[in-house]
Amino acid sequence: MYGDVVRALSVSKYFGSTKALSSISLRVKKGEFVLLLGPNGAGKSTLLKLVAGLYRPTSGRIFVLGSELHNNFGTKEAEIRKRISFAGENYALYDHITVMDNLLFFAKLYDIPDPSERINALLGDFGIEDLKHRRVEELSRGTKQKVAICRALLNDSDILLLDEPSAFLDPAASELLRAKLERLVREGKSIIYATQRIDELFNFKSNILLISRGRIKMKGSANSILSSIRNVDVEITTLNSVDAGAIKGNWTLKKSSGNSFVFQVKSVSTIPELISSIAASGGKILSVNYLKENIIEMMAD
Amino acid sequence: MNADHVYAIAMKDMKEAFSSISIYGPMLGIPLFFAVVLPVFTVYISSYGGAAIAARLFGTAVAVPAGIGKNLLFIKFFAINILGPIFLTMPIITASVIAADSFSGEKERKTAESLFVTPATNIELLMGKILASLIPAFLLTVVVFVLYAGITNYFTIAKFGAALFPNTSWYMMLVNAPFLALTTIGTVVLVSARVRGVKESQQISALLVLPILIIPFVSVFTVTSLSFMFLLYMLIFLLATSALVLYLSIRFFDRERFI
């Protein structure tokens, strides 16, 4: 439909009387990276599952590669599903069988011929090839997450739906995933990536949808989303002691404990000025962190 | 329908089932009890109290064939009419254990979402999972039947001068077994979508053993006997029931209820 690989039209989803999504519309083009950002319970996972055809919308329609995916589908929809991958927030692997058996099973369902080579390559990319004969139940949470990502990448799909894929990954694996996804987008794949981690805003060149309480609150770039958020709490830790209260500007000092200070800035664009001011007053800055809970709360407002 | 998908799903489910002691434990423990402990128990009881029990069961009016004591009559009656129906619970128990893990397990362990996004169609999913439950349930039933028959024959062949098993009733029970398993699996599919986990699913589907357990009682009270005709009627009933339950389970299979 109009060249969109995913198109959701006024989609709402209720679970009983609980509203999970309210009249959401979404368009994803070929080769587009869409980042769904929002706190827990915002509706990100529900939206991804609707696109994946795991849920039916209560109202509205969703077209994926030009077709609606129903609950009881036939051959045509099976062909479309071959072109979709999904990695949910639960790693959703079979615990009692090995990593290799898990991946071979999914490869068979996606009709991938001679999948062993591809599986070995993917596992090798994430540094877990030597664990392929281990049962999934013996793996750490992070390793299970890597296997789940390998499964999602197995079928070389046109649409990749990822729900908090980096939640349990170590920094090296997160970086690898980021690089892989960027390459896939360059190859024309479309990706919808859900996260509640504010630090992932700048990881990808993406269109961002800010979701809260089942609605899309805002669309735009990382900068436009961040600059629209007011009164952000920022925690700054210094190596040496600083008279933080004496550093004046477009912010207020909310809390200080030793060399750790929590400032509330009027907008995110003020943060570089705050950092410069601390440095100018002799502070050697060790770390700067957004207080995530605070930002997520603001998103939910 | 893609047979490779069906095969892959069935093999994966069987591999999972036989990798978890919580599944294969009861699946092997109960059959072993039925196949080994019960025949030994039967022979032991009959040796010491069979005549008295038989007299109580059949009264003194029952004509005992020449050369066969009441304890032997008891063995024969007990082995066929009492344990026979109990053996019919085998396909129900084993099918319910595997099917509950296969269907409700996907829901409980949240693996259904990765399975349901694949190109496997509903029919392929159901066929694969039904086969994964049916094949082990039927094979285990056959093994238990053979073991039970072998052990019972070993202990009694000298007394009877001929083997008690196999006989027509037991062949007919064996023919009934897969349809009992299919009815159970269909019930599990219907129930799984509506319960939270494996345990609830198993408990509800295990209720199917209750009608089977009535059979020994009606047999004792001579309402019926496990004759060829009785088991043929039972087979016709089970054919119809399993077809209906499987139709309903496919007709009302709703993926969203498993997510």
Coordinates of C-alpha atoms in Angstrom, one line a residue:
Chain A
M1 CA 0.0 0.0 0.0
Y2 CA 1.7 3.2 -1.2
G3 CA 5.1 1.5 -1.1
D4 CA 4.9 1.1 2.7
V5 CA 6.1 -2.2 4.0
V6 CA 4.1 -1.7 7.2
R7 CA 1.0 0.5 7.5
A8 CA -1.2 0.7 10.5
L9 CA -4.4 2.6 10.3
S10 CA -6.1 3.8 13.5
V11 CA -5.2 0.6 15.3
S12 CA -6.6 0.1 18.8
K13 CA -6.0 -2.9 21.0
Y14 CA -7.9 -3.9 24.1
F15 CA -7.3 -6.8 26.4
G16 CA -10.7 -7.2 28.0
S17 CA -11.5 -3.8 29.3
T18 CA -7.8 -2.7 29.4
K19 CA -6.7 -0.4 26.7
A20 CA -3.2 -1.2 25.4
L21 CA -3.2 0.9 22.2
S22 CA -5.5 3.7 21.2
S23 CA -5.9 4.7 17.6
I24 CA -2.3 4.4 16.5
S25 CA -1.3 5.0 12.9
L26 CA 2.1 4.0 11.6
R27 CA 3.9 3.9 8.3
V28 CA 7.2 2.2 7.7
K29 CA 9.0 2.4 4.4
K30 CA 11.4 0.0 2.8
G31 CA 14.9 0.6 4.3
E32 CA 13.5 2.7 7.2
F33 CA 14.5 2.3 10.8
V34 CA 11.7 3.2 13.3
L35 CA 12.5 3.4 17.0
L36 CA 9.6 3.0 19.4
L37 CA 10.6 4.7 22.6
G38 CA 8.5 4.6 25.7
P39 CA 8.3 3.4 29.3
N40 CA 7.1 0.0 30.5
G41 CA 3.5 -0.6 29.6
A42 CA 3.4 2.1 27.0
G43 CA 2.2 -0.3 24.3
K44 CA 5.4 -0.8 22.4
S45 CA 5.4 -4.6 22.6
T46 CA 1.7 -4.7 21.8
L47 CA 2.3 -2.7 18.7
L48 CA 5.1 -5.0 17.6
K49 CA 3.0 -8.0 18.2
L50 CA 0.2 -6.5 16.2
V51 CA 2.5 -5.9 13.3
A52 CA 3.9 -9.4 13.6
G53 CA 0.4 -10.8 13.4
L54 CA 0.5 -12.3 16.9
Y55 CA -2.4 -10.1 17.9
R56 CA -5.5 -9.0 16.0
P57 CA -6.4 -5.3 16.3
T58 CA -9.6 -4.6 18.2
S59 CA -10.2 -1.9 15.7
G60 CA -8.3 -0.5 12.7
R61 CA -6.2 -2.3 10.2
I62 CA -2.6 -3.3 9.7
F63 CA -1.1 -4.1 6.4
V64 CA 2.3 -5.8 6.2
L65 CA 3.9 -6.1 2.8
G66 CA 0.5 -5.2 1.4
S67 CA -1.5 -7.8 3.2
E68 CA -3.4 -8.1 6.4
L69 CA -2.1 -10.9 8.7
H70 CA -5.0 -12.7 10.3
N71 CA -5.0 -15.3 13.0
N72 CA -5.8 -18.2 10.8
F73 CA -3.8 -17.7 7.7
G74 CA -3.1 -19.7 4.6
T75 CA -0.4 -20.1 2.0
K76 CA -0.2 -16.5 0.9
E77 CA 0.2 -15.2 4.4
A78 CA 2.8 -17.9 5.1
E79 CA 4.8 -16.5 2.2
I80 CA 4.6 -13.0 3.8
R81 CA 5.6 -14.4 7.2
K82 CA 8.8 -15.7 5.6
R83 CA 9.7 -12.1 5.1
I84 CA 9.1 -11.0 8.7
S85 CA 11.3 -11.6 11.8
F86 CA 10.4 -11.0 15.4
A87 CA 12.4 -11.1 18.6
G88 CA 10.2 -10.4 21.6
E89 CA 11.2 -9.2 25.0
N90 CA 11.2 -12.8 26.1
Y91 CA 13.9 -14.7 24.4
A92 CA 11.3 -17.3 23.5
L93 CA 13.7 -20.2 23.0
Y94 CA 13.1 -23.9 23.8
D95 CA 15.0 -24.4 27.1
H96 CA 15.4 -28.2 27.0
I97 CA 17.0 -28.5 23.6
T98 CA 20.3 -27.2 22.4
V99 CA 21.1 -23.8 20.8
M100 CA 21.7 -25.6 17.4
D101 CA 18.5 -27.6 17.6
N102 CA 16.5 -24.4 18.4
L103 CA 18.0 -22.6 15.4
L104 CA 17.7 -25.6 13.1
F105 CA 14.0 -25.9 14.0
F106 CA 13.3 -22.3 13.1
A107 CA 15.4 -22.6 9.9
K108 CA 13.2 -25.5 8.9
L109 CA 10.0 -23.5 9.5
Y110 CA 11.4 -20.7 7.3
D111 CA 12.4 -23.2 4.6
I112 CA 16.1 -22.2 4.7
P113 CA 18.1 -24.7 2.7
D114 CA 21.3 -26.0 4.4
P115 CA 21.0 -23.6 7.3
S116 CA 24.0 -24.9 9.3
E117 CA 26.5 -22.6 7.7
R118 CA 24.4 -19.6 8.2
I119 CA 23.7 -20.6 11.9
N120 CA 27.4 -21.1 12.5
A121 CA 28.2 -17.7 11.0
L122 CA 25.6 -15.9 13.1
L123 CA 26.6 -17.6 16.3
G124 CA 30.3 -16.8 15.4
D125 CA 29.4 -13.1 14.9
F126 CA 28.1 -13.0 18.5
G127 CA 31.0 -15.1 19.8
I128 CA 28.8 -18.0 21.0
E129 CA 29.6 -20.6 18.3
D130 CA 31.2 -22.8 21.0
L131 CA 28.0 -22.9 22.9
K132 CA 25.9 -24.3 20.1
H133 CA 25.6 -27.8 21.6
R134 CA 24.6 -26.5 25.0
R135 CA 21.0 -26.6 26.1
V136 CA 19.4 -23.2 26.2
E137 CA 18.6 -23.6 29.9
E138 CA 22.3 -23.7 30.7
L139 CA 23.0 -20.3 29.2
S140 CA 23.1 -16.9 30.8
R141 CA 20.3 -14.4 30.1
G142 CA 22.6 -12.3 27.9
T143 CA 23.6 -15.4 25.8
K144 CA 20.0 -16.4 25.4
Q145 CA 19.3 -12.9 24.1
K146 CA 22.1 -13.3 21.6
V147 CA 20.6 -16.6 20.4
A148 CA 17.2 -15.0 20.1
I149 CA 18.8 -12.3 18.0
C150 CA 20.5 -14.9 15.8
R151 CA 17.1 -16.6 15.3
A152 CA 15.6 -13.3 14.2
L153 CA 18.4 -12.7 11.8
L154 CA 18.3 -16.2 10.4
N155 CA 15.8 -15.8 7.7
D156 CA 17.2 -12.6 6.1
S157 CA 13.8 -11.0 6.4
D158 CA 12.6 -7.8 4.8
I159 CA 11.0 -6.6 8.1
L160 CA 12.7 -7.0 11.4
L161 CA 10.7 -6.4 14.6
L162 CA 12.8 -6.2 17.7
D163 CA 11.5 -5.7 21.2
E164 CA 14.2 -4.5 23.6
P165 CA 16.9 -6.6 21.9
S166 CA 19.8 -5.1 23.8
A167 CA 18.2 -5.3 27.2
F168 CA 20.6 -8.0 28.4
L169 CA 23.5 -7.6 26.0
D170 CA 27.0 -6.7 27.0
P171 CA 28.4 -3.5 25.4
A172 CA 30.4 -5.4 22.8
A173 CA 27.3 -7.4 21.7
S174 CA 25.2 -4.2 21.7
E175 CA 27.7 -2.5 19.4
L176 CA 27.7 -5.6 17.1
L177 CA 24.0 -5.6 17.0
R178 CA 23.9 -1.9 16.2
A179 CA 26.4 -2.4 13.3
K180 CA 24.4 -5.3 12.0
L181 CA 21.2 -3.5 12.0
E182 CA 22.7 -0.4 10.3
R183 CA 24.0 -2.7 7.6
L184 CA 20.6 -4.3 7.2
V185 CA 18.9 -0.9 6.8
R186 CA 21.5 0.0 4.2
E187 CA 20.6 -3.2 2.3
G188 CA 16.9 -2.0 2.3
K189 CA 15.5 -4.0 5.2
S190 CA 13.0 -2.2 7.4
I191 CA 13.4 -2.4 11.2
I192 CA 11.0 -1.5 14.0
Y193 CA 13.0 -1.4 17.3
A194 CA 11.3 -0.9 20.6
T195 CA 13.2 0.3 23.6
Q196 CA 12.8 2.1 26.9
R197 CA 16.5 3.0 27.0
I198 CA 16.9 6.7 26.4
D199 CA 20.6 6.1 25.6
E200 CA 19.6 4.2 22.5
L201 CA 18.1 7.3 21.0
F202 CA 21.3 8.2 19.3
N203 CA 22.4 4.7 18.5
F204 CA 20.5 4.6 15.2
K205 CA 19.7 7.0 12.5
S206 CA 16.0 6.5 12.9
N207 CA 12.6 8.0 13.0
I208 CA 11.5 7.9 16.6
L209 CA 8.0 7.4 17.8
L210 CA 7.5 8.3 21.5
I211 CA 4.8 6.1 22.8
S212 CA 3.0 6.5 26.1
R213 CA -0.1 5.0 27.5
G214 CA -1.0 3.4 24.2
R215 CA -0.7 6.6 22.2
I216 CA 2.0 8.1 20.0
K217 CA 2.9 11.2 21.8
M218 CA 5.6 12.5 19.5
K219 CA 7.4 11.7 16.2
G220 CA 10.7 13.0 15.1
S221 CA 14.5 12.8 15.4
A222 CA 16.4 12.1 18.5
N223 CA 17.2 15.7 19.0
S224 CA 13.7 17.0 18.5
I225 CA 12.4 14.4 20.9
L226 CA 14.9 15.2 23.6
S227 CA 14.7 18.9 23.3
S228 CA 11.0 18.7 23.7
I229 CA 11.4 17.1 27.1
R230 CA 11.4 19.7 29.9
N231 CA 12.9 19.6 33.4
V232 CA 15.2 16.7 33.0
D233 CA 17.2 15.4 35.9
V234 CA 20.9 14.8 35.2
E235 CA 23.3 13.2 37.5
I236 CA 26.9 14.4 37.3
T237 CA 29.7 12.8 39.1
T238 CA 33.1 14.5 39.5
L239 CA 36.5 13.1 40.5
N240 CA 37.1 16.1 42.8
S241 CA 34.9 18.1 45.1
V242 CA 33.0 21.0 43.6
D243 CA 30.8 23.7 45.1
A244 CA 27.9 22.7 42.8
G245 CA 25.5 25.1 44.5
A246 CA 27.6 28.0 43.4
I247 CA 27.4 27.1 39.7
K248 CA 24.5 29.2 38.4
G249 CA 22.6 28.8 35.2
N250 CA 19.5 27.5 33.6
W251 CA 19.3 24.7 36.1
T252 CA 18.8 23.9 39.8
L253 CA 20.7 21.7 42.1
K254 CA 18.3 19.1 43.4
K255 CA 20.6 16.8 45.3
S256 CA 24.3 16.4 46.2
S257 CA 26.0 13.6 47.8
G258 CA 29.8 13.7 48.0
N259 CA 31.0 14.2 44.5
S260 CA 27.7 13.2 42.9
F261 CA 25.2 15.9 42.0
V262 CA 21.7 15.8 40.6
F263 CA 20.7 18.9 38.6
Q264 CA 17.4 19.6 37.0
V265 CA 17.8 21.3 33.7
K266 CA 15.1 23.2 31.9
S267 CA 15.7 21.3 28.6
V268 CA 18.2 18.8 27.3
S269 CA 19.9 21.4 25.2
T270 CA 21.1 23.1 28.4
I271 CA 23.2 20.1 29.5
P272 CA 26.4 21.0 27.5
E273 CA 26.3 24.4 29.1
L274 CA 26.0 22.8 32.6
I275 CA 28.9 20.5 31.9
S276 CA 31.0 23.4 30.7
S277 CA 30.2 25.4 33.8
I278 CA 31.2 22.6 36.1
A279 CA 34.4 22.1 34.2
A280 CA 35.1 25.9 34.3
S281 CA 34.7 25.8 38.1
G282 CA 37.4 23.2 38.3
G283 CA 35.3 20.1 38.4
K284 CA 36.8 17.0 36.7
I285 CA 33.8 15.2 35.3
L286 CA 33.7 11.5 35.6
S287 CA 30.2 10.7 34.4
V288 CA 27.0 12.3 33.1
N289 CA 23.7 10.4 33.3
Y290 CA 20.2 11.1 32.5
L291 CA 18.1 9.8 35.3
K292 CA 16.1 7.4 33.2
E293 CA 13.2 6.9 35.5
N294 CA 12.7 10.7 35.5
I295 CA 12.6 10.8 31.7
I296 CA 10.4 7.9 31.4
E297 CA 8.0 9.4 33.9
M298 CA 7.9 12.5 31.8
M299 CA 7.2 10.5 28.7
A300 CA 4.3 8.9 30.5
D301 CA 2.8 12.3 31.4
Chain B
M1 CA 0.3 -28.3 3.9
N2 CA 4.1 -28.4 4.2
A3 CA 5.1 -31.9 5.5
D4 CA 8.6 -30.6 6.5
H5 CA 7.0 -28.1 8.8
V6 CA 4.8 -30.8 10.4
Y7 CA 7.8 -33.1 10.8
A8 CA 10.0 -30.3 12.3
I9 CA 7.3 -29.3 14.9
A10 CA 6.7 -33.0 15.8
M11 CA 10.4 -33.8 16.2
K12 CA 11.1 -30.6 18.2
D13 CA 8.2 -31.4 20.6
M14 CA 9.2 -35.0 21.1
K15 CA 12.8 -33.9 21.6
E16 CA 11.7 -31.4 24.2
A17 CA 9.4 -33.9 25.9
F18 CA 12.1 -36.5 26.3
S19 CA 14.6 -34.0 27.5
S20 CA 12.6 -33.0 30.6
I21 CA 12.3 -35.4 33.5
S22 CA 9.1 -33.7 34.5
I23 CA 7.5 -35.0 31.3
Y24 CA 9.2 -38.4 30.7
G25 CA 9.3 -39.2 34.4
P26 CA 5.5 -39.8 34.8
M27 CA 5.3 -41.0 31.3
L28 CA 7.7 -43.9 32.0
G29 CA 6.9 -44.4 35.7
I30 CA 3.2 -45.0 35.3
P31 CA 3.5 -47.5 32.5
L32 CA 6.2 -49.4 34.3
F33 CA 3.9 -49.6 37.3
F34 CA 1.1 -50.9 35.1
A35 CA 3.2 -53.3 33.1
V36 CA 5.4 -54.8 35.9
V37 CA 3.9 -54.2 39.3
L38 CA 0.2 -55.0 38.5
P39 CA 0.7 -58.4 36.9
V40 CA 3.0 -59.5 39.8
F41 CA 0.4 -58.2 42.2
T42 CA -2.4 -60.0 40.4
V43 CA -0.6 -63.3 40.5
Y44 CA 0.4 -62.8 44.2
I45 CA -3.2 -61.9 45.2
S46 CA -4.7 -64.8 43.3
S47 CA -2.2 -67.3 44.8
Y48 CA -3.3 -66.4 48.3
G49 CA -6.8 -65.0 48.1
G50 CA -8.0 -65.5 44.6
A51 CA -10.4 -68.3 45.4
A52 CA -12.1 -66.3 48.2
I53 CA -12.3 -63.2 46.0
A54 CA -13.6 -65.1 43.1
A55 CA -16.2 -66.8 45.3
R56 CA -17.3 -63.3 46.4
L57 CA -17.3 -62.0 42.9
F58 CA -19.0 -64.9 41.1
G59 CA -20.9 -66.5 43.9
T60 CA -21.2 -70.3 44.1
A61 CA -23.6 -70.4 41.2
V62 CA -20.9 -69.7 38.6
A63 CA -19.9 -72.8 36.9
V64 CA -16.2 -73.2 37.0
P65 CA -14.7 -75.1 34.1
A66 CA -13.3 -78.4 35.0
G67 CA -9.6 -78.2 35.9
I68 CA -9.7 -74.5 36.6
G69 CA -9.7 -73.4 40.2
K70 CA -11.4 -70.3 41.4
N71 CA -8.1 -68.6 41.9
L72 CA -7.3 -69.1 38.2
L73 CA -10.7 -67.8 37.3
F74 CA -10.0 -64.8 39.3
I75 CA -6.6 -64.2 37.6
K76 CA -8.4 -64.4 34.2
F77 CA -11.2 -62.1 35.2
F78 CA -8.9 -59.6 37.0
A79 CA -6.3 -59.6 34.2
I80 CA -8.8 -59.0 31.4
N81 CA -11.8 -57.2 32.9
I82 CA -10.2 -55.1 35.7
L83 CA -6.7 -54.3 34.4
G84 CA -7.8 -54.1 30.8
P85 CA -9.8 -50.8 31.3
I86 CA -7.0 -49.5 33.6
F87 CA -4.6 -50.0 30.7
L88 CA -7.0 -47.9 28.6
T89 CA -6.0 -45.0 30.8
M90 CA -2.4 -45.3 29.5
P91 CA -2.9 -43.5 26.2
I92 CA -5.0 -40.8 28.0
I93 CA -2.3 -40.2 30.7
T94 CA 0.7 -40.2 28.4
A95 CA -1.1 -38.1 25.7
S96 CA -2.3 -35.6 28.2
V97 CA 1.2 -35.1 29.7
I98 CA 2.9 -34.6 26.3
A99 CA 0.1 -32.5 24.8
A100 CA -0.3 -30.3 27.8
D101 CA 3.4 -29.5 27.7
S102 CA 3.3 -29.1 23.9
F103 CA 0.4 -26.6 23.9
S104 CA 0.1 -25.0 27.3
G105 CA 3.9 -25.2 27.7
E106 CA 4.4 -22.9 24.7
K107 CA 2.0 -20.5 26.4
E108 CA 3.6 -20.8 29.9
R109 CA 7.2 -20.5 28.7
K110 CA 6.2 -17.8 26.2
T111 CA 7.7 -19.6 23.3
A112 CA 4.5 -19.4 21.3
E113 CA 5.3 -15.9 20.1
S114 CA 8.5 -17.1 18.3
L115 CA 6.7 -20.1 16.9
F116 CA 3.6 -18.2 15.7
V117 CA 5.5 -15.6 13.7
T118 CA 7.0 -18.3 11.5
P119 CA 5.3 -19.3 8.3
A120 CA 3.9 -22.5 9.8
T121 CA 0.1 -22.5 9.3
N122 CA -2.4 -23.5 11.9
I123 CA -3.0 -26.9 10.4
E124 CA 0.8 -27.6 10.3
L125 CA 1.2 -26.5 13.9
L126 CA -1.6 -28.6 15.1
M127 CA -0.7 -31.6 13.0
G128 CA 2.9 -31.5 14.2
K129 CA 1.9 -31.1 17.9
I130 CA -0.8 -33.8 17.6
L131 CA 1.7 -36.3 16.1
A132 CA 4.2 -35.4 18.8
S133 CA 1.7 -36.4 21.5
L134 CA 0.0 -39.3 19.6
I135 CA 3.1 -41.3 18.5
P136 CA 4.8 -41.6 22.0
A137 CA 1.4 -42.2 23.7
F138 CA 0.5 -45.0 21.3
L139 CA 4.0 -46.6 21.3
L140 CA 4.2 -46.5 25.1
T141 CA 0.7 -48.1 25.3
V142 CA 1.9 -50.9 22.9
V143 CA 5.0 -51.5 24.9
V144 CA 3.1 -51.6 28.2
F145 CA 0.6 -54.0 26.6
V146 CA 3.3 -56.3 25.4
L147 CA 5.2 -56.2 28.7
Y148 CA 2.1 -56.8 30.7
A149 CA 1.0 -59.7 28.5
G150 CA 4.5 -61.2 28.6
I151 CA 4.8 -61.0 32.4
T152 CA 1.3 -62.3 33.0
N153 CA 1.8 -65.2 30.6
Y154 CA 5.1 -66.0 32.2
F155 CA 3.5 -66.5 35.6
T156 CA 0.3 -68.1 34.5
I157 CA 1.0 -70.2 31.4
A158 CA 1.8 -73.3 33.4
K159 CA -1.4 -73.0 35.5
F160 CA -3.7 -72.4 32.5
G161 CA -1.8 -74.6 30.0
A162 CA -2.1 -71.8 27.5
A163 CA -1.3 -68.1 27.2
L164 CA -3.9 -65.7 28.5
F165 CA -2.7 -63.0 26.1
P166 CA -3.1 -61.8 23.5
N167 CA -6.8 -62.2 23.1
T168 CA -9.5 -60.5 21.1
S169 CA -10.4 -58.1 23.9
W170 CA -6.9 -56.9 24.2
Y171 CA -6.4 -56.5 20.5
M172 CA -9.6 -54.4 20.4
M173 CA -8.4 -52.3 23.4
L174 CA -5.1 -51.7 21.5
V175 CA -7.2 -50.5 18.5
N176 CA -9.1 -48.2 20.8
A177 CA -5.9 -46.7 22.3
P178 CA -5.0 -44.2 19.6
F179 CA -8.5 -42.8 19.5
L180 CA -8.5 -42.3 23.2
A181 CA -5.2 -40.5 22.8
L182 CA -6.6 -38.3 20.0
T183 CA -9.7 -37.4 22.0
T184 CA -7.3 -36.4 24.9
I185 CA -5.1 -34.4 22.6
G186 CA -8.0 -32.6 21.1
T187 CA -9.3 -31.8 24.6
V188 CA -5.9 -30.5 25.6
V189 CA -5.9 -28.1 22.6
L190 CA -9.3 -26.8 23.5
V191 CA -8.4 -26.4 27.1
S192 CA -4.9 -25.1 26.7
A193 CA -6.0 -21.8 25.1
R194 CA -8.2 -21.1 28.1
V195 CA -6.0 -22.0 31.0
R196 CA -2.8 -20.4 32.3
G197 CA -0.4 -23.3 32.3
V198 CA 0.6 -26.9 31.9
K199 CA -0.7 -28.1 35.2
E200 CA -4.3 -26.8 34.7
S201 CA -4.3 -28.3 31.2
Q202 CA -3.1 -31.7 32.5
Q203 CA -5.6 -31.8 35.3
I204 CA -8.6 -31.0 33.2
S205 CA -7.6 -33.4 30.4
A206 CA -6.8 -36.1 32.9
L207 CA -10.5 -36.1 33.9
L208 CA -11.0 -38.1 30.7
V209 CA -9.8 -41.2 32.6
L210 CA -12.9 -41.1 34.8
P211 CA -15.3 -42.6 32.3
I212 CA -12.7 -45.3 31.6
L213 CA -12.4 -46.2 35.3
I214 CA -16.2 -46.9 35.4
I215 CA -15.7 -49.8 33.1
P216 CA -14.1 -52.2 35.7
F217 CA -17.0 -51.5 38.0
V218 CA -19.7 -52.2 35.5
S219 CA -17.7 -55.2 34.6
V220 CA -17.6 -56.4 38.2
F221 CA -21.3 -55.9 38.5
T222 CA -21.8 -57.8 35.2
V223 CA -23.6 -54.9 33.6
T224 CA -21.3 -55.6 30.7
S225 CA -18.1 -57.5 29.9
L226 CA -15.2 -56.5 27.8
S227 CA -16.5 -58.5 24.9
F228 CA -15.6 -57.9 21.2
M229 CA -18.9 -56.1 20.6
F230 CA -18.6 -53.9 23.6
L231 CA -15.1 -52.8 22.5
L232 CA -16.4 -52.3 18.9
Y233 CA -19.1 -50.0 20.1
M234 CA -16.5 -48.2 22.2
L235 CA -14.3 -47.8 19.1
I236 CA -17.1 -46.4 17.0
F237 CA -17.9 -44.0 19.8
L238 CA -14.3 -42.9 20.2
L239 CA -13.9 -42.5 16.4
A240 CA -16.8 -40.1 16.4
T241 CA -15.7 -38.3 19.6
S242 CA -12.1 -37.9 18.6
A243 CA -13.1 -36.6 15.1
L244 CA -15.5 -34.1 16.8
V245 CA -13.0 -32.9 19.4
L246 CA -10.2 -32.6 16.8
Y247 CA -12.5 -30.7 14.5
L248 CA -13.5 -28.3 17.3
S249 CA -9.9 -27.9 18.4
I250 CA -8.8 -26.9 14.9
R251 CA -11.9 -24.8 14.3
F252 CA -11.5 -22.8 17.5
F253 CA -7.7 -22.7 17.5
D254 CA -6.9 -19.1 18.3
R255 CA -3.2 -18.2 18.3
E256 CA -3.7 -15.0 20.2
R257 CA -4.9 -17.0 23.3
F258 CA -1.5 -18.6 23.5
I259 CA 0.5 -15.3 23.5

